[in-house]
């Protein structure tokens, strides 16, 4: 196992190819000396490019983007509004009106076509803009070094010469030349089709492929870490030349939208059939053929619920935008529908249920316990033993523990602009750095005194990380940190105040008991060890680097629960959602934290907390049964997550699974809702997920589930309203024709009603807030029909009542004193107000209780009432619609 991780050069000096060139130039980039690469790209390994220089290069090379499928233009979106079957029916009605001499009515129908097209255009444009905004937010990012500072930027902002920092799970955001590596392994199957990992190094070795020093755009880092300098971006990369759409989020129709299109199509066919039948009936009653044909076409247009797909698309798009503001980024619209069906949430503990801000509180060494004070990552605090403050400079054993924790470490802590201390890297490592600072050990000084010359990165099988350092005294030291259970057994000696001595069985028992004690108190515990040798023995020693170690001590760290998590867990319980906490901690630690979070009670049963080893010993049936009851899974690795998801799904559960690491990707893909972490998650985890939580907070997951329920319920209410409006208007005309007393409504009036009753109220309904008791009901069954018998019964009942009320009003008001225009105005107003009343009424009907109208609903309804007023009391409009003002009577 190679452990070297120094910057290595190939020692070749030759002319460099221009940045951005591809194909045969890959070989040249791969074999060039690193000094030449850095010089030609005019960049520095320590500081990277300056912000000004990066801006200049962006102007020269353009954004780091692949070839995208062109988005529909505004003109094509507008033209699309005139290509539907509904619009063709309207144009036919306008043509018939014109041929029969009704020129004003023909112009009015065409105006209605234009108004509907404008409304549809802006609705679709808003939805498209919302989806495009989501794509930009969910686009890939890169961790780079600019101006001497490490930062995260959008991948599209990379330019040749940028220094990219790589770690496991990160997607390589551009073509890069590796300049620094430590056990760096990359998955290049997207380009090669082979799943064999590719090992990368900054040093080109004769006889190897030149690509061994190159990182390709779109490939993923599987293990290790490294640094690379960008040599090509965008379409100049190999992936760009393949015209791959890897970074584009799919935006096809969701299952709900498809079901609505089918429903709308079926209702349209039924409506056209009824309208044709009504036309025949009217003709049999000796009505004017052209008038009946024109009326039937207009009625079909008014009755067909063409707004169904548009309403659903807008609701999903606007709902996902609202989720973004709440911290939940939906990568797929279809996932919004699934959210409301979620029955089980499998959530990581660290960073999701807890703050992920580790604080070292206890150090156990040489059979002593040292307490560490301080808040967060600020390097201020004291180390005390009992009542006595300890000076680490006078305590060699303590100094060695602190030094090991600071050097076996890839994190950095620094003061931010708001004067708070932040960690860049793993929070656990940040806690070790803060503890070292409190003991007087500065990280930068330590790395200069003990430069790292190699490392073995952490992996789940070894459960440890090792770094190798040059002491400058003809000796080499390795520092190891990892799982206490594993590391205590790997040690053959122990460091004490009197020197290094053999580690006895009694020592192992004592430190094992202390580990259990700290874990029972809810602390995460790490063990630290070391090993030294002379440089002359390096080759022989490197193969046994993690054997026969010297034990240094234990460090206990606390991670406090996040704000709002208690309420979110309570809401899950009320909503019938089973929460399972997953953690790599020891069972004792997991049990203590779960009790603090009220996931389990003080009288928790043994089945409430299981370990990964317990699950591995179970059969498939036993695991399904155990997962039904358990609430905490400790010592769980990512490979187990996939099995957990599958077993829960086989039980019929709809599973939301959280994850942040490269090994979490299979479980995230398998889950019904894969939830990746936005702050600490890897690119691979985010790409495999359906949803990204931008604040890594469990409460945000619950909020997203609530929003998913709201969106679905509102779409359902809007559909019920639209169908009520269609059936009500259709039955009113049908009954009038059948009883040989046609409603005095012209085709243009019917179209105006369509504008009032279909567009604005439906938009108001789909953007409502949640019913108060929404999260006090069990999840929706994903197999249930969009509309059940109860909804169909209410739709038909309400439609019949609307139609009968209009017929009754016409019959009662058909007095000889009333002119034709007055009767028309009265009929028009009655049906319009009846349907708007139904819009209000549907807000108070539903499985989850009534909804309080928000400001948008009031605005939409005011517009609708305004359109009625416009039709009656504004002369130019009333003249075209053939209505007249209504008096108080």
Short mmCIF file of N, CA and C in Angstrom, two decimals, residues 213-289:
data_model
loop_
_atom_site.label_atom_id
_atom_site.label_comp_id
_atom_site.label_asym_id
_atom_site.label_seq_id
_atom_site.Cartn_x
_atom_site.Cartn_y
_atom_site.Cartn_z
N UNK A 213 -2.35 10.90 -14.93
CA UNK A 213 -2.14 12.17 -14.23
C UNK A 213 -3.26 13.17 -14.53
N UNK A 214 -4.30 12.73 -15.26
CA UNK A 214 -5.37 13.63 -15.66
C UNK A 214 -6.68 13.26 -14.97
N UNK A 215 -7.46 14.27 -14.64
CA UNK A 215 -8.81 14.06 -14.13
C UNK A 215 -9.79 14.60 -15.15
N UNK A 216 -10.79 13.80 -15.52
CA UNK A 216 -11.69 14.17 -16.61
C UNK A 216 -13.02 14.71 -16.07
N UNK A 217 -13.51 15.70 -16.75
CA UNK A 217 -14.78 16.35 -16.41
C UNK A 217 -15.91 15.31 -16.32
N UNK A 218 -16.66 15.34 -15.21
CA UNK A 218 -17.81 14.46 -15.05
C UNK A 218 -17.52 13.16 -14.34
N UNK A 219 -16.24 12.83 -14.11
CA UNK A 219 -15.91 11.61 -13.39
C UNK A 219 -15.93 11.88 -11.88
N UNK A 220 -15.98 10.81 -11.08
CA UNK A 220 -16.14 10.95 -9.63
C UNK A 220 -14.93 10.41 -8.88
N UNK A 221 -14.58 11.12 -7.79
CA UNK A 221 -13.53 10.65 -6.89
C UNK A 221 -14.13 9.61 -5.95
N UNK A 222 -13.56 8.41 -5.96
CA UNK A 222 -14.06 7.34 -5.11
C UNK A 222 -13.38 7.34 -3.74
N UNK A 223 -12.05 7.52 -3.75
CA UNK A 223 -11.29 7.48 -2.49
C UNK A 223 -10.17 8.51 -2.55
N UNK A 224 -9.64 8.80 -1.37
CA UNK A 224 -8.48 9.66 -1.27
C UNK A 224 -8.80 11.13 -1.48
N UNK A 225 -7.76 11.91 -1.68
CA UNK A 225 -7.93 13.33 -1.91
C UNK A 225 -6.82 13.81 -2.84
N UNK A 226 -6.95 15.03 -3.32
CA UNK A 226 -5.93 15.55 -4.21
C UNK A 226 -6.21 16.98 -4.62
N UNK A 227 -5.31 17.51 -5.41
CA UNK A 227 -5.44 18.86 -5.96
C UNK A 227 -5.12 18.78 -7.44
N UNK A 228 -5.90 19.51 -8.24
CA UNK A 228 -5.65 19.53 -9.68
C UNK A 228 -5.77 20.93 -10.22
N UNK A 229 -5.05 21.21 -11.30
CA UNK A 229 -5.13 22.50 -11.96
C UNK A 229 -5.94 22.35 -13.24
N UNK A 230 -6.90 23.25 -13.46
CA UNK A 230 -7.79 23.16 -14.61
C UNK A 230 -7.01 23.43 -15.89
N UNK A 231 -7.11 22.50 -16.87
CA UNK A 231 -6.44 22.69 -18.16
C UNK A 231 -7.44 22.88 -19.29
N UNK A 232 -8.73 22.54 -19.05
CA UNK A 232 -9.75 22.73 -20.09
C UNK A 232 -11.11 22.82 -19.42
N UNK A 233 -11.99 23.61 -20.01
CA UNK A 233 -13.33 23.79 -19.45
C UNK A 233 -14.38 23.64 -20.54
N UNK A 234 -15.63 23.43 -20.10
CA UNK A 234 -16.78 23.44 -21.01
C UNK A 234 -16.66 22.47 -22.17
N UNK A 235 -16.92 22.96 -23.36
CA UNK A 235 -16.95 22.11 -24.55
C UNK A 235 -15.57 21.64 -24.98
N UNK A 236 -14.53 22.24 -24.40
CA UNK A 236 -13.18 21.82 -24.74
C UNK A 236 -12.78 20.55 -24.00
N UNK A 237 -13.58 20.10 -23.03
CA UNK A 237 -13.28 18.86 -22.32
C UNK A 237 -13.74 17.66 -23.13
N UNK A 238 -13.28 16.51 -22.72
CA UNK A 238 -13.68 15.29 -23.44
C UNK A 238 -15.19 15.09 -23.34
N UNK A 239 -15.73 15.34 -22.15
CA UNK A 239 -17.17 15.20 -21.96
C UNK A 239 -17.94 16.22 -22.79
N UNK A 240 -17.40 17.44 -22.86
CA UNK A 240 -18.04 18.46 -23.67
C UNK A 240 -18.07 18.10 -25.13
N UNK A 241 -17.02 17.46 -25.61
CA UNK A 241 -16.99 17.05 -27.00
C UNK A 241 -18.00 15.95 -27.30
N UNK A 242 -18.34 15.19 -26.27
CA UNK A 242 -19.35 14.14 -26.46
C UNK A 242 -20.77 14.70 -26.40
N UNK A 243 -20.89 16.05 -26.19
CA UNK A 243 -22.19 16.71 -26.12
C UNK A 243 -23.07 16.06 -25.05
N UNK A 244 -22.47 15.76 -23.89
CA UNK A 244 -23.21 15.07 -22.84
C UNK A 244 -24.03 16.06 -22.04
N UNK A 245 -25.23 15.66 -21.63
CA UNK A 245 -26.13 16.52 -20.84
C UNK A 245 -26.13 16.11 -19.38
N UNK A 246 -24.97 15.73 -18.88
CA UNK A 246 -24.89 15.20 -17.52
C UNK A 246 -25.37 16.20 -16.48
N UNK A 247 -25.05 17.48 -16.68
CA UNK A 247 -25.37 18.46 -15.64
C UNK A 247 -26.76 19.02 -15.77
N UNK A 248 -27.55 18.52 -16.74
CA UNK A 248 -28.90 19.08 -16.91
C UNK A 248 -29.91 18.20 -16.21
N UNK A 249 -30.72 18.80 -15.35
CA UNK A 249 -31.76 18.08 -14.63
C UNK A 249 -32.93 17.78 -15.57
N UNK A 250 -33.42 16.58 -15.53
CA UNK A 250 -34.55 16.21 -16.37
C UNK A 250 -35.78 17.01 -15.96
N UNK A 251 -36.56 17.40 -16.94
CA UNK A 251 -37.75 18.20 -16.63
C UNK A 251 -38.95 17.69 -17.40
N UNK A 252 -39.07 16.39 -17.52
CA UNK A 252 -40.21 15.82 -18.22
C UNK A 252 -41.46 15.91 -17.36
N UNK A 253 -42.57 15.39 -17.90
CA UNK A 253 -43.82 15.43 -17.16
C UNK A 253 -43.76 14.50 -15.95
N UNK A 254 -44.41 14.92 -14.88
CA UNK A 254 -44.51 14.07 -13.71
C UNK A 254 -45.67 13.10 -13.90
N UNK A 255 -45.71 12.02 -13.11
CA UNK A 255 -46.84 11.09 -13.20
C UNK A 255 -48.18 11.77 -13.00
N UNK A 256 -48.23 12.76 -12.09
CA UNK A 256 -49.48 13.49 -11.85
C UNK A 256 -49.91 14.25 -13.10
N UNK A 257 -48.95 14.93 -13.75
CA UNK A 257 -49.28 15.68 -14.96
C UNK A 257 -49.77 14.75 -16.07
N UNK A 258 -49.16 13.58 -16.17
CA UNK A 258 -49.59 12.61 -17.19
C UNK A 258 -51.02 12.13 -16.91
N UNK A 259 -51.30 11.85 -15.62
CA UNK A 259 -52.65 11.41 -15.27
C UNK A 259 -53.68 12.50 -15.55
N UNK A 260 -53.29 13.75 -15.31
CA UNK A 260 -54.20 14.85 -15.58
C UNK A 260 -54.45 15.02 -17.07
N UNK A 261 -53.41 14.82 -17.87
CA UNK A 261 -53.60 14.91 -19.32
C UNK A 261 -54.57 13.84 -19.80
N UNK A 262 -54.42 12.62 -19.26
CA UNK A 262 -55.33 11.53 -19.63
C UNK A 262 -56.76 11.88 -19.21
N UNK A 263 -56.90 12.35 -17.95
CA UNK A 263 -58.22 12.72 -17.45
C UNK A 263 -58.82 13.85 -18.29
N UNK A 264 -58.01 14.86 -18.59
CA UNK A 264 -58.49 15.96 -19.40
C UNK A 264 -58.90 15.52 -20.79
N UNK A 265 -58.12 14.60 -21.37
CA UNK A 265 -58.46 14.08 -22.70
C UNK A 265 -59.78 13.33 -22.70
N UNK A 266 -59.97 12.49 -21.67
CA UNK A 266 -61.21 11.72 -21.58
C UNK A 266 -62.42 12.64 -21.42
N UNK A 267 -62.28 13.66 -20.54
CA UNK A 267 -63.38 14.60 -20.33
C UNK A 267 -63.65 15.43 -21.59
N UNK A 268 -62.59 15.76 -22.33
CA UNK A 268 -62.77 16.53 -23.56
C UNK A 268 -63.58 15.74 -24.59
N UNK A 269 -63.25 14.46 -24.74
CA UNK A 269 -63.99 13.62 -25.69
C UNK A 269 -65.46 13.52 -25.29
N UNK A 270 -65.69 13.30 -23.97
CA UNK A 270 -67.06 13.21 -23.47
C UNK A 270 -67.82 14.53 -23.70
N UNK A 271 -67.15 15.66 -23.44
CA UNK A 271 -67.78 16.97 -23.61
C UNK A 271 -68.13 17.21 -25.08
N UNK A 272 -67.21 16.91 -25.97
CA UNK A 272 -67.47 17.11 -27.40
C UNK A 272 -68.65 16.25 -27.87
N UNK A 273 -68.73 15.04 -27.34
CA UNK A 273 -69.84 14.16 -27.70
C UNK A 273 -71.17 14.76 -27.24
N UNK A 274 -71.18 15.26 -25.98
CA UNK A 274 -72.41 15.86 -25.44
C UNK A 274 -72.79 17.11 -26.23
N UNK A 275 -71.80 17.93 -26.54
CA UNK A 275 -72.08 19.16 -27.29
C UNK A 275 -72.63 18.84 -28.68
N UNK A 276 -72.08 17.81 -29.31
CA UNK A 276 -72.59 17.42 -30.63
C UNK A 276 -74.04 16.95 -30.52
N UNK A 277 -74.32 16.20 -29.45
CA UNK A 277 -75.69 15.72 -29.23
C UNK A 277 -76.65 16.89 -28.99
N UNK A 278 -76.16 17.89 -28.20
CA UNK A 278 -76.98 19.07 -27.94
C UNK A 278 -77.27 19.85 -29.23
N UNK A 279 -76.27 19.92 -30.08
CA UNK A 279 -76.46 20.61 -31.36
C UNK A 279 -77.54 19.93 -32.18
N UNK A 280 -77.51 18.60 -32.19
CA UNK A 280 -78.52 17.83 -32.94
C UNK A 280 -79.91 18.07 -32.34
N UNK A 281 -79.99 18.05 -30.98
CA UNK A 281 -81.27 18.29 -30.32
C UNK A 281 -81.79 19.68 -30.66
N UNK A 282 -80.90 20.69 -30.62
CA UNK A 282 -81.32 22.04 -30.94
C UNK A 282 -81.83 22.17 -32.36
N UNK A 283 -81.16 21.51 -33.28
CA UNK A 283 -81.58 21.56 -34.68
C UNK A 283 -82.95 20.90 -34.84
N UNK A 284 -83.16 19.78 -34.11
CA UNK A 284 -84.46 19.10 -34.16
C UNK A 284 -85.56 20.00 -33.64
N UNK A 285 -85.22 20.91 -32.72
CA UNK A 285 -86.19 21.85 -32.19
C UNK A 285 -86.33 23.09 -33.10
N UNK A 286 -85.82 22.97 -34.31
CA UNK A 286 -85.94 24.02 -35.32
C UNK A 286 -85.10 25.26 -35.00
N UNK A 287 -84.06 25.10 -34.15
CA UNK A 287 -83.18 26.23 -33.90
C UNK A 287 -82.31 26.47 -35.13
N UNK A 288 -81.74 27.67 -35.24
CA UNK A 288 -80.87 27.99 -36.36
C UNK A 288 -79.64 27.09 -36.34
N UNK A 289 -79.37 26.47 -37.47
CA UNK A 289 -78.27 25.49 -37.55
C UNK A 289 -76.95 26.14 -37.22
#
